[in-house]
Short mmCIF file of N, CA, C and O in Angstrom, two decimals:
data_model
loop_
_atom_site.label_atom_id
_atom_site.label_comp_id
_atom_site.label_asym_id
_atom_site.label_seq_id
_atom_site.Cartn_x
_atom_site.Cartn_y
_atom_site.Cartn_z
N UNK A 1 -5.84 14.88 -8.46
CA UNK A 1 -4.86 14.66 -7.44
C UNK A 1 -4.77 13.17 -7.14
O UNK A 1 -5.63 12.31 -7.30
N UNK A 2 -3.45 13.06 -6.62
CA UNK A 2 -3.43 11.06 -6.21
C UNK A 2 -3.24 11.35 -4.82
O UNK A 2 -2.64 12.11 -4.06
N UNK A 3 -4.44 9.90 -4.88
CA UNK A 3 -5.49 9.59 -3.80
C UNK A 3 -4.63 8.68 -2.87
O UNK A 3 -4.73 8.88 -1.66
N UNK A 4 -3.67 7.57 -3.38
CA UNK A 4 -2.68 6.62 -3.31
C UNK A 4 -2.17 5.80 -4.05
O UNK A 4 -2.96 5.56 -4.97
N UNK A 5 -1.15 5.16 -4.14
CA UNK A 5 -0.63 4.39 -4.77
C UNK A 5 0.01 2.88 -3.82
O UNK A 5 0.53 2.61 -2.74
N UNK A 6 -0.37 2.33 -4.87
CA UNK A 6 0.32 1.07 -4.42
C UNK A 6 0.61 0.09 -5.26
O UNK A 6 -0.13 0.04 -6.23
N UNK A 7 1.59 -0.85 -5.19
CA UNK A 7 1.90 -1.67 -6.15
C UNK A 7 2.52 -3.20 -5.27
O UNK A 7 3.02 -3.26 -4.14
N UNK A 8 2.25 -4.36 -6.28
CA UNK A 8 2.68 -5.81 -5.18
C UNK A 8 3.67 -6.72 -6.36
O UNK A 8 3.55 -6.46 -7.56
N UNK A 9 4.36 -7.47 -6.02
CA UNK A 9 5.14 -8.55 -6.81
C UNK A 9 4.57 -9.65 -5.85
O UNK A 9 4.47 -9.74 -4.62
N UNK A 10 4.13 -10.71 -7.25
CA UNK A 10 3.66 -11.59 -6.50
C UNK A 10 4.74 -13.24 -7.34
O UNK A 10 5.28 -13.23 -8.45
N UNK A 11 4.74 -14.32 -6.40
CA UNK A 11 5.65 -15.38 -7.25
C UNK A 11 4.59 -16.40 -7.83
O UNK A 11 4.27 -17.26 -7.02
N UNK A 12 4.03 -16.49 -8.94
CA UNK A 12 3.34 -16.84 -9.36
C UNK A 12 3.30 -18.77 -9.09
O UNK A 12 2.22 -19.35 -9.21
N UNK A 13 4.42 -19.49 -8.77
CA UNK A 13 4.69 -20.87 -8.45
C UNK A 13 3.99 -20.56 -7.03
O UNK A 13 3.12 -21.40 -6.80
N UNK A 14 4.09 -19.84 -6.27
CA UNK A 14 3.44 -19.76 -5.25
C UNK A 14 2.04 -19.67 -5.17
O UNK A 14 1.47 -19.84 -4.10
N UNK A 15 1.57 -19.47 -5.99
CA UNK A 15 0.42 -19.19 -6.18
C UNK A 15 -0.29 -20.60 -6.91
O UNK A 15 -1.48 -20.87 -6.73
N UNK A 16 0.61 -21.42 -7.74
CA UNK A 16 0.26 -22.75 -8.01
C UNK A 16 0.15 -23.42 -7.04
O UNK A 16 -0.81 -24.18 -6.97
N UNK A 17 1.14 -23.34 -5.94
CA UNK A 17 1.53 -24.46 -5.31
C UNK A 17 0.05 -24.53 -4.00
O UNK A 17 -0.34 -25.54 -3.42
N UNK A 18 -0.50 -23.08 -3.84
CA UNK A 18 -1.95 -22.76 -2.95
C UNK A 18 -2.86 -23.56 -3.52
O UNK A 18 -3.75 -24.20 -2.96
N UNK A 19 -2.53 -23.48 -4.95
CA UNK A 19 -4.08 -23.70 -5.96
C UNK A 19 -3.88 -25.00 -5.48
O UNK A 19 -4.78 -25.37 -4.72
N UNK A 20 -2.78 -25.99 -5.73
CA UNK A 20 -2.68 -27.33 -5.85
C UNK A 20 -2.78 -27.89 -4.36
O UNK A 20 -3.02 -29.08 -4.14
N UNK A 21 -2.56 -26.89 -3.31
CA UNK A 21 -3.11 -27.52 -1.70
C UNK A 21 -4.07 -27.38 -1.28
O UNK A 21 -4.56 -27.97 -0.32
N UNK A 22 -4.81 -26.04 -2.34
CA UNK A 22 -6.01 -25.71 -1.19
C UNK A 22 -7.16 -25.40 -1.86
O UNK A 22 -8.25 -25.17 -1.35
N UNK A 23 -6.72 -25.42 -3.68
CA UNK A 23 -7.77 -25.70 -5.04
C UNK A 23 -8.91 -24.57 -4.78
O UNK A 23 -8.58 -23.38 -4.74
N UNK A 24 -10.39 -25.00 -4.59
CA UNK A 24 -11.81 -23.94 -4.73
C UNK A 24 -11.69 -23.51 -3.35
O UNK A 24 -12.34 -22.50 -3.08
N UNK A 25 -10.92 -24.11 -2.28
CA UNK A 25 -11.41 -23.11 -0.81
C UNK A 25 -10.47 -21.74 -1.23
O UNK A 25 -10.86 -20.61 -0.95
N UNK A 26 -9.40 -21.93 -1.80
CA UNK A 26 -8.97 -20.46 -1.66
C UNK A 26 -9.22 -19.65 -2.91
O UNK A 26 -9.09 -18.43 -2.94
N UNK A 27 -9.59 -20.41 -3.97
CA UNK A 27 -10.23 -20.01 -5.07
C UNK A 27 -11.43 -19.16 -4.52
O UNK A 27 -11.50 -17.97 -4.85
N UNK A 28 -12.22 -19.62 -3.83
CA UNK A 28 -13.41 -18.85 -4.01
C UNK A 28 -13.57 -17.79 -2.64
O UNK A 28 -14.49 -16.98 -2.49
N UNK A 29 -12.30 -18.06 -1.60
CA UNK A 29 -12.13 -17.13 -0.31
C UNK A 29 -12.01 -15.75 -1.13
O UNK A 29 -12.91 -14.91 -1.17
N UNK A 30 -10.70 -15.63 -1.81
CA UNK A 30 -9.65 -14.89 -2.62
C UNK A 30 -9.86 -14.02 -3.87
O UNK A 30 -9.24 -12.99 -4.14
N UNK A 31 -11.00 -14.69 -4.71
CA UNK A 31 -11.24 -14.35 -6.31
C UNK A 31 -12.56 -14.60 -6.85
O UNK A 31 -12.85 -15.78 -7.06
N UNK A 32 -13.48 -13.64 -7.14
CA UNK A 32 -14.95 -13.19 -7.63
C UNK A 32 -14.88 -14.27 -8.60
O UNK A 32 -13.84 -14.74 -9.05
N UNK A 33 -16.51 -14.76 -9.02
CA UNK A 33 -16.80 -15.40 -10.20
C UNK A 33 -16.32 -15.17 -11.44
O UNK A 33 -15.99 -16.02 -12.28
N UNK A 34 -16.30 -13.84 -11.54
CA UNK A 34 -15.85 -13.50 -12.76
C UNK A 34 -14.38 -13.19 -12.59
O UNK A 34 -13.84 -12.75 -13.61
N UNK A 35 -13.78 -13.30 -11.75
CA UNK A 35 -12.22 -13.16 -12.11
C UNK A 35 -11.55 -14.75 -12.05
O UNK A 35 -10.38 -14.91 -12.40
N UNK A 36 -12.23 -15.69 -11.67
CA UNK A 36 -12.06 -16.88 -11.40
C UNK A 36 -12.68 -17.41 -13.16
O UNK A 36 -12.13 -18.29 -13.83
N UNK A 37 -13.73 -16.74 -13.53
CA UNK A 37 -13.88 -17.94 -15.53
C UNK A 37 -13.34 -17.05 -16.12
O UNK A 37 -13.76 -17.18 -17.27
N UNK A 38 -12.53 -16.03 -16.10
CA UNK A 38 -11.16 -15.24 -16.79
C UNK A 38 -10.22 -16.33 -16.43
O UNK A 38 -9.78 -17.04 -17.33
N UNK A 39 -9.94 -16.50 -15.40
CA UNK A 39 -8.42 -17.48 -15.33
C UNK A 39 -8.28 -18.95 -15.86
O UNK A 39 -7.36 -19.66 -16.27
N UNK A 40 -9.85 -19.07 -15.62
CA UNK A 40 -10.43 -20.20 -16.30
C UNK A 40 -10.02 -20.46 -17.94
O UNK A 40 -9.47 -21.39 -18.53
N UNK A 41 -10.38 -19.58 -18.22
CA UNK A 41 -10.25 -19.68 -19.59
C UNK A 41 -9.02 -19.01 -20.35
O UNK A 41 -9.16 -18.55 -21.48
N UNK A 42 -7.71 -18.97 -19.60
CA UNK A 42 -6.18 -18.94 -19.84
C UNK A 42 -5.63 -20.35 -19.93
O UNK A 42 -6.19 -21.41 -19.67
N UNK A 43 -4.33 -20.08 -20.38
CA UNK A 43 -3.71 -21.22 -20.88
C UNK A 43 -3.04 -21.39 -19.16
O UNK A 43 -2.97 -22.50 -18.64
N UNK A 44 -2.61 -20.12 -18.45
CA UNK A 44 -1.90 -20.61 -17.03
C UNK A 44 -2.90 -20.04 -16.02
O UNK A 44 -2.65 -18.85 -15.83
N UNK A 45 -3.64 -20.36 -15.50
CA UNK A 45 -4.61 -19.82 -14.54
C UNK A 45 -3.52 -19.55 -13.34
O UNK A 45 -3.70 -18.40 -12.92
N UNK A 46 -2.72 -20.03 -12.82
CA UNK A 46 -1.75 -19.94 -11.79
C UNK A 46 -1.11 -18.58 -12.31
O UNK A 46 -0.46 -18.01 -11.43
N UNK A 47 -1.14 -17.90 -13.60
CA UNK A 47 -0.49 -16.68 -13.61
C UNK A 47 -1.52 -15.63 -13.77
O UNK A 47 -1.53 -14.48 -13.34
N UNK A 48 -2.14 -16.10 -14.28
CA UNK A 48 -3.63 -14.71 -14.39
C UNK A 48 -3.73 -14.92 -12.62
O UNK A 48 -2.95 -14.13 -12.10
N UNK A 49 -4.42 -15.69 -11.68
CA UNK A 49 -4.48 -15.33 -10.94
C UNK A 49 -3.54 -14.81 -9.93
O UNK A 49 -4.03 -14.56 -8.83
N UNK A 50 -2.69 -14.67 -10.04
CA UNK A 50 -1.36 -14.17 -9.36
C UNK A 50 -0.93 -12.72 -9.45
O UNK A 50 -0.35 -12.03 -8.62
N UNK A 51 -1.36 -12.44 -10.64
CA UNK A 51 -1.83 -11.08 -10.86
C UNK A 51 -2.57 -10.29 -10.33
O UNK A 51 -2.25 -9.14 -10.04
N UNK A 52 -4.14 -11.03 -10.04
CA UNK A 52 -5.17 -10.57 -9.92
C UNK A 52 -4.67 -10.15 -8.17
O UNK A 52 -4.52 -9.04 -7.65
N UNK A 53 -4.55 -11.17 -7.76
CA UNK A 53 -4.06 -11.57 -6.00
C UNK A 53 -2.77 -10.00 -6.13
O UNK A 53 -3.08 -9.16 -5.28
N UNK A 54 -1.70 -9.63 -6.86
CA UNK A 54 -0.78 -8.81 -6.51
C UNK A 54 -1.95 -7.45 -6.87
O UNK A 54 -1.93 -6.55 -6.02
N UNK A 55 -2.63 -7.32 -7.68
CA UNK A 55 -3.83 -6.35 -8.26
C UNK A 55 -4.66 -5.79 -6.23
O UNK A 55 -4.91 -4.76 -5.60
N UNK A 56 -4.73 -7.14 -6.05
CA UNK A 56 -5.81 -6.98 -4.84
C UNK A 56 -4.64 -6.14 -3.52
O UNK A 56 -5.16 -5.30 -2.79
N UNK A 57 -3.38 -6.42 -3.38
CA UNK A 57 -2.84 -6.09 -2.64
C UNK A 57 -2.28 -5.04 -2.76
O UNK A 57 -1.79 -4.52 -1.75
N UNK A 58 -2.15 -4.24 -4.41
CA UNK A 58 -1.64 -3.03 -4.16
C UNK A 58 -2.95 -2.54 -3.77
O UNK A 58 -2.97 -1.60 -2.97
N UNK A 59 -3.99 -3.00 -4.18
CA UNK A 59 -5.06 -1.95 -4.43
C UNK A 59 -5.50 -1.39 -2.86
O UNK A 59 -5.97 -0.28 -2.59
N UNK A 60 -5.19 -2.56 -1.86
CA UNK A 60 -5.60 -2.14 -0.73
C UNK A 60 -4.29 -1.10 -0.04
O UNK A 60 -4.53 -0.21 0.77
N UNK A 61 -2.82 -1.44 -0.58
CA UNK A 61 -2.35 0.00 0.07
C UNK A 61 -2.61 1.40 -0.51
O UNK A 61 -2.49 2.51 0.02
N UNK A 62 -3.10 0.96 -2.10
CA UNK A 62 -3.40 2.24 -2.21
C UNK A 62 -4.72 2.57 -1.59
O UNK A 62 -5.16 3.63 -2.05
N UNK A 63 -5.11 2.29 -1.15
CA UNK A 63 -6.50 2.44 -0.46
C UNK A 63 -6.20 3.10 1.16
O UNK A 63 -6.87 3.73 1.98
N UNK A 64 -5.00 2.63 1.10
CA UNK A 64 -4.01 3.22 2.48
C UNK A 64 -4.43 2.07 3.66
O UNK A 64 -3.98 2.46 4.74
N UNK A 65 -5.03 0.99 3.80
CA UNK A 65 -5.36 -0.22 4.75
C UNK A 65 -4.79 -1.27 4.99
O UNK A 65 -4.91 -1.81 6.08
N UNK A 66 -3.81 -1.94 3.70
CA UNK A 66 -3.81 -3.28 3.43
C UNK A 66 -4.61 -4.05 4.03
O UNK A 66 -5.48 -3.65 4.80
N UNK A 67 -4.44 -5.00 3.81
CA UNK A 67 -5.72 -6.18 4.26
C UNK A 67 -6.01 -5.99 5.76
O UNK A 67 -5.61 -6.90 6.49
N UNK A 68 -6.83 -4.67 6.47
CA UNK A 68 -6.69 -4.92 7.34
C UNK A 68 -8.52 -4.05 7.71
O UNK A 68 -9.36 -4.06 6.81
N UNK A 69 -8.70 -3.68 8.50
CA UNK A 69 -10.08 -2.68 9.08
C UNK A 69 -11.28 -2.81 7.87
O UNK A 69 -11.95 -2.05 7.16
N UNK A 70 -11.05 -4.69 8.17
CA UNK A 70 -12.45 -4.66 7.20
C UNK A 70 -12.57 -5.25 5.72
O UNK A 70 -13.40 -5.89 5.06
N UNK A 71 -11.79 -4.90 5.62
CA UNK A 71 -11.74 -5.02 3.78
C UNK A 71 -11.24 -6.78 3.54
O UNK A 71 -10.34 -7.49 3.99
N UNK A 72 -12.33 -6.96 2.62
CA UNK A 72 -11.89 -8.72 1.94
C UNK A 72 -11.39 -8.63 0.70
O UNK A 72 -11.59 -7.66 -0.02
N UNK A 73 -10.67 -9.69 0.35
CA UNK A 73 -10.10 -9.91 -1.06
C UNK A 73 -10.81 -9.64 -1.86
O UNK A 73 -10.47 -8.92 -2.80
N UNK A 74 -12.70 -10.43 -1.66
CA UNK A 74 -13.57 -10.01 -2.75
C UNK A 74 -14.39 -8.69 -2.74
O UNK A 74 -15.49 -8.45 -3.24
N UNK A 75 -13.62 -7.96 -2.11
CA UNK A 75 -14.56 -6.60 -2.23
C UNK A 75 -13.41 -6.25 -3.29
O UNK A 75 -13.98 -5.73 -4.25
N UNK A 76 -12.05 -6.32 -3.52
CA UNK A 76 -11.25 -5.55 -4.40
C UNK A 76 -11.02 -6.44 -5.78
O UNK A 76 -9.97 -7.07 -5.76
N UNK A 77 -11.90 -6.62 -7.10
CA UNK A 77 -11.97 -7.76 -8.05
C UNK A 77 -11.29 -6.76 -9.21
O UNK A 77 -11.52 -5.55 -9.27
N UNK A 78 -10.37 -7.51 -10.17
CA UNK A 78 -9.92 -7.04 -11.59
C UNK A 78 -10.72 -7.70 -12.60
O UNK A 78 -10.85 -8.91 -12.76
N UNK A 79 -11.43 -6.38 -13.52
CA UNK A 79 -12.20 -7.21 -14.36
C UNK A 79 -11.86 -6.52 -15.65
O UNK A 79 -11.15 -5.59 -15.28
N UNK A 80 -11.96 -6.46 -16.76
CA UNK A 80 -11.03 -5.79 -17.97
C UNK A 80 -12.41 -5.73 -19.17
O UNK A 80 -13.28 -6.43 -19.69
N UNK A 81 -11.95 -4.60 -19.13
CA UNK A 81 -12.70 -3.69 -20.75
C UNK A 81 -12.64 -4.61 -22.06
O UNK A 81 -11.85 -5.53 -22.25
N UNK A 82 -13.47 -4.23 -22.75
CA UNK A 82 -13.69 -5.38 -24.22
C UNK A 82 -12.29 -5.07 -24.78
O UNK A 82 -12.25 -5.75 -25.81
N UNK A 83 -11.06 -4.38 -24.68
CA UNK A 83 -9.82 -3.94 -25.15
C UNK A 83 -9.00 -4.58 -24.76
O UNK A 83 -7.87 -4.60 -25.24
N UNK A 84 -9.49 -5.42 -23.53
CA UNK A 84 -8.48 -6.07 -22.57
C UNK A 84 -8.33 -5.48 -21.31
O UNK A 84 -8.17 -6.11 -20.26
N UNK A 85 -8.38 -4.20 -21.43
CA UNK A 85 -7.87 -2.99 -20.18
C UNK A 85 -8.20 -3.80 -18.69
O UNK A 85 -9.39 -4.09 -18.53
N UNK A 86 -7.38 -4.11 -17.76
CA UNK A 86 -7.76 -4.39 -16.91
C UNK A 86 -8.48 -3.04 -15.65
O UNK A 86 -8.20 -1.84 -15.70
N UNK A 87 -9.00 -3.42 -15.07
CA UNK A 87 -9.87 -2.12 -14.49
C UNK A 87 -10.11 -3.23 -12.64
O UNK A 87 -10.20 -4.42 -12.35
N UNK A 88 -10.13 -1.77 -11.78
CA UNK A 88 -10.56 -2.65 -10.09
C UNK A 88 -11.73 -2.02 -9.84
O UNK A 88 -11.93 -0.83 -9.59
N UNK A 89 -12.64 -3.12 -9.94
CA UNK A 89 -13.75 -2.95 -9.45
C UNK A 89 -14.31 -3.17 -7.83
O UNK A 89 -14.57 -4.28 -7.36
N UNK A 90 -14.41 -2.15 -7.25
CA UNK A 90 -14.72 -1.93 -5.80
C UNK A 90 -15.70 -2.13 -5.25
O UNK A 90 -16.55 -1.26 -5.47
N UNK A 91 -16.19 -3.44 -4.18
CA UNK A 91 -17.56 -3.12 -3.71
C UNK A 91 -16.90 -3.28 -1.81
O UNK A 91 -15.83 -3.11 -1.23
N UNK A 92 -18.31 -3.69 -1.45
CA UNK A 92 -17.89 -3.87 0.45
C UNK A 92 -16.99 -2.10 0.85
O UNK A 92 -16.89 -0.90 0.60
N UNK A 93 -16.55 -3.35 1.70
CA UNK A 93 -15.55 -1.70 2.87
C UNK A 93 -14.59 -1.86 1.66
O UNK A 93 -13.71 -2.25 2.43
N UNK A 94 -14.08 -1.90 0.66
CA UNK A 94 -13.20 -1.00 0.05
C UNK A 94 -13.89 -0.03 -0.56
O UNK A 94 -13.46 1.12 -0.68
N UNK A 95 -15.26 -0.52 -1.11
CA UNK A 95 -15.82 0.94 -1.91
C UNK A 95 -16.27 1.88 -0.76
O UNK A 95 -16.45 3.01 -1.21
N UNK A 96 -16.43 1.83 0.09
CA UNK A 96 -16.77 2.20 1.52
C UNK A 96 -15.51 3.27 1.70
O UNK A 96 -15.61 4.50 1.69
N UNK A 97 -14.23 2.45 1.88
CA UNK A 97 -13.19 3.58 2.08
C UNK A 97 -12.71 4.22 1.06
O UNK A 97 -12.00 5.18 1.38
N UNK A 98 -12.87 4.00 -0.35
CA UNK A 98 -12.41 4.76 -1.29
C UNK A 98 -13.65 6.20 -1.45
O UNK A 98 -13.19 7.34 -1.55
N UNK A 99 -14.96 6.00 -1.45
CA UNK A 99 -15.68 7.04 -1.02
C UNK A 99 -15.35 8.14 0.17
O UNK A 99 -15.60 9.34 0.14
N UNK A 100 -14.76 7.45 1.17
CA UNK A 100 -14.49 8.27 2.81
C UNK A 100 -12.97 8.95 2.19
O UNK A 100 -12.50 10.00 2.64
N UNK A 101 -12.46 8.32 1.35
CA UNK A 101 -11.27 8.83 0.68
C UNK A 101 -11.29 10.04 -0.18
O UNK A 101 -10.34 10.82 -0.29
N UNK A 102 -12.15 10.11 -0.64
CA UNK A 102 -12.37 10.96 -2.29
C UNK A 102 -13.12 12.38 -1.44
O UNK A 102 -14.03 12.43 -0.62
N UNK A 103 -12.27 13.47 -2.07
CA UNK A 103 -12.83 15.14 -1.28
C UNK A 103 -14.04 14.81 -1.71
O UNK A 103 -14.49 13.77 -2.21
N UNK A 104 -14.64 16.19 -1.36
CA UNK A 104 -15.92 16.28 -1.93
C UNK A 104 -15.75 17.59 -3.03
O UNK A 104 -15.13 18.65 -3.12
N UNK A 105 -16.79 16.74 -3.82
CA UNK A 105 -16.94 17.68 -5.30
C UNK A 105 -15.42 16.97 -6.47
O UNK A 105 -15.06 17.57 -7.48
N UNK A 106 -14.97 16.03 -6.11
CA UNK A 106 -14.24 14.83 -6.66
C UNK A 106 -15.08 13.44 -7.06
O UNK A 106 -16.19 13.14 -6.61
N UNK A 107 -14.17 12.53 -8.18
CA UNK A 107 -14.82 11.33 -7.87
C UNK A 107 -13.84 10.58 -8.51
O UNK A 107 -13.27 10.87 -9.56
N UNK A 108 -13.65 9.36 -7.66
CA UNK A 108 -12.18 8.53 -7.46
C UNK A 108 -12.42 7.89 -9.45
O UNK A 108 -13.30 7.76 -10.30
N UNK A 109 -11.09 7.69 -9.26
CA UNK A 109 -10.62 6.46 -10.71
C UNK A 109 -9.55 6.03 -10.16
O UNK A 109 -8.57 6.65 -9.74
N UNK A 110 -9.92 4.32 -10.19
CA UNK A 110 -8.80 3.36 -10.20
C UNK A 110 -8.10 3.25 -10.70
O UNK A 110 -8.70 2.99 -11.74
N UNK A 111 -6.86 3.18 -11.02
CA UNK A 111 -6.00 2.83 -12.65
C UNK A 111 -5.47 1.61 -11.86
O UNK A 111 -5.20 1.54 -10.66
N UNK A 112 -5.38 0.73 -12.74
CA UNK A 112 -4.69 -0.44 -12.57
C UNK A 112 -3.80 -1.25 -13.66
O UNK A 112 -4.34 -1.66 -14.69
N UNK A 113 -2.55 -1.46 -13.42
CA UNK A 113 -1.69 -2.55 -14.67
C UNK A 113 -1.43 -3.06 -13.99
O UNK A 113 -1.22 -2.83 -12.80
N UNK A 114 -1.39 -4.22 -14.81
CA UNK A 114 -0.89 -6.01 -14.30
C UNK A 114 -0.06 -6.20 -15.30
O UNK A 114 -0.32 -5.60 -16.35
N UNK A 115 1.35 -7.22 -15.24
CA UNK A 115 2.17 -7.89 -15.95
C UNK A 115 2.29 -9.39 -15.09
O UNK A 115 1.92 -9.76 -13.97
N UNK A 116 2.91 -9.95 -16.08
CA UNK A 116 3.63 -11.32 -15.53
C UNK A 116 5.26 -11.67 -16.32
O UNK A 116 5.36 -11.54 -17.54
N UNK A 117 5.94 -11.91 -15.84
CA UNK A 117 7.27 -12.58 -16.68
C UNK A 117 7.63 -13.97 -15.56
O UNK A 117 8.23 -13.65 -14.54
N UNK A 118 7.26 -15.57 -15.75
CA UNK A 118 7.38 -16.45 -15.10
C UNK A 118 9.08 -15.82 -14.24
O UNK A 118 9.99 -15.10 -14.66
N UNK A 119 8.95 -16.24 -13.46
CA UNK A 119 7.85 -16.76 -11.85
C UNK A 119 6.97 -15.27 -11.50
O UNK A 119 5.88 -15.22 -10.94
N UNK A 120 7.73 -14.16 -11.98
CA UNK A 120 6.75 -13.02 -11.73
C UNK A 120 5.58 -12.89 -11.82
O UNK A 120 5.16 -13.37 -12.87
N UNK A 121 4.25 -12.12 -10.75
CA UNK A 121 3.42 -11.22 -11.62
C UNK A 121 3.36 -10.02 -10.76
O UNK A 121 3.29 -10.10 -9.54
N UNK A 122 3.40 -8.76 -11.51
CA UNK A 122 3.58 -7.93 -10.88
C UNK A 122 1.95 -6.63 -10.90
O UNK A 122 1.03 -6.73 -11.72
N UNK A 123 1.98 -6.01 -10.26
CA UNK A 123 0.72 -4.63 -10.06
C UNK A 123 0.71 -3.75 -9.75
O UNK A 123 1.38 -3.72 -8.72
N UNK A 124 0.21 -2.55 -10.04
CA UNK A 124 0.27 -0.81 -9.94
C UNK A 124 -1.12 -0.29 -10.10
O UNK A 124 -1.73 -0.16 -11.15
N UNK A 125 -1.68 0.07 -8.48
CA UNK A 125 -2.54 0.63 -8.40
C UNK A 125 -2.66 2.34 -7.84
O UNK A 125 -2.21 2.70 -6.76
N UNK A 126 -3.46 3.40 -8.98
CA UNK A 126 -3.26 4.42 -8.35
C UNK A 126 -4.60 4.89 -8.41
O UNK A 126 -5.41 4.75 -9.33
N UNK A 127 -4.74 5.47 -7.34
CA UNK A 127 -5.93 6.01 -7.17
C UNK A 127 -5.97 7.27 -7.34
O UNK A 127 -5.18 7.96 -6.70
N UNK A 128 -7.02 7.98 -8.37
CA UNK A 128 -6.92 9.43 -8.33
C UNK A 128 -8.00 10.19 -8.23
O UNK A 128 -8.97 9.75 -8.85
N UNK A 129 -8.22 11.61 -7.42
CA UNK A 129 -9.44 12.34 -7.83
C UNK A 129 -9.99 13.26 -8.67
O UNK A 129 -9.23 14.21 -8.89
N UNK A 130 -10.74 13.30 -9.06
CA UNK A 130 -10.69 13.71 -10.62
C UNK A 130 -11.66 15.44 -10.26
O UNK A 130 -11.81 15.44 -9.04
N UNK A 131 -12.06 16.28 -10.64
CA UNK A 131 -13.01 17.15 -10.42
C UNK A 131 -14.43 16.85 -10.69
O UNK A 131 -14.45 16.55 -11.88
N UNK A 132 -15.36 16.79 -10.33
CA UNK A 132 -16.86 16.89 -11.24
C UNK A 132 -16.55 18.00 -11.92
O UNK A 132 -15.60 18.78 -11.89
N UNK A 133 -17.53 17.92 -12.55
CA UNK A 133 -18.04 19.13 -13.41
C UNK A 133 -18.80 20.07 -12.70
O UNK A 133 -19.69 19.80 -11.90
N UNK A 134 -18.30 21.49 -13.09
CA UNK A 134 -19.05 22.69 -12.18
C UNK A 134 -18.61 22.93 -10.77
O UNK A 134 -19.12 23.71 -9.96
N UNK A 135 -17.50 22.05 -10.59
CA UNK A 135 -17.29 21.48 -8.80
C UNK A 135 -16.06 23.25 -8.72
O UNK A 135 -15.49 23.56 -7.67
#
């Protein structure tokens, strides 16, 4: 069953123009170590992270909160499978509310896609509950 959905468009020049006023303070407020030497090591870090940032904002409506009762940017991080697959990895009060979220005898999966087409980057987060086994 789906848990929520949410999805963000983000303007990726906007997201340069932060980097270029406000550089590692919002770098490191905003985006985990490891989603920060991913962007690192792109040709446009201003678009990988713009992604990641629209990634973080669906993920919290699908979480049903937006940025609000708790939850930080770095509790909601995109980190991607040896395939590429991007994947949201949950810690803090989002893994907190996605647990208070999920029935019991369920157990949540994130799905997450990211695109970009300049100035775009866009994100689709759905949350679903899956059955255990024997449940």
């Amino acid at each position: 069953m789906i848990l929520g959905i949410g999805t963000d468009l983000c303007n990726i020049d906007r997201i340069a123009a932060v980097l270029d006023r406000h550089g590692d303070r919002f770098r490191n407020r905003v985006f985990t170590e490891r989603e920060l030497s991913r962007a690192r090591s792109r040709a446009h870090e201003a678009a990988t992270l713009a992604k990641r940032w629209a990634a973080k904002e669906a993920c919290s409506k699908a979480l049903g909160t937006g940025l609000r009762m708790g939850i930080a940017w770095r509790d909601m991080a995109v980190g991607n499978l040896d395939t590429g697959q991007p994947v949201m990895v949950l810690t803090g009060w989002a893994a907190v509310r996605l647990a208070d979220m999920t029935p019991p005898g369920h157990r949540a999966v994130v799905h997450v896609t990211l695109t970009d087409d300049h100035p775009w980057a866009q994100a689709f987060v759905v949350i679903e509950a899956l059955p255990l086994p024997g449940a």
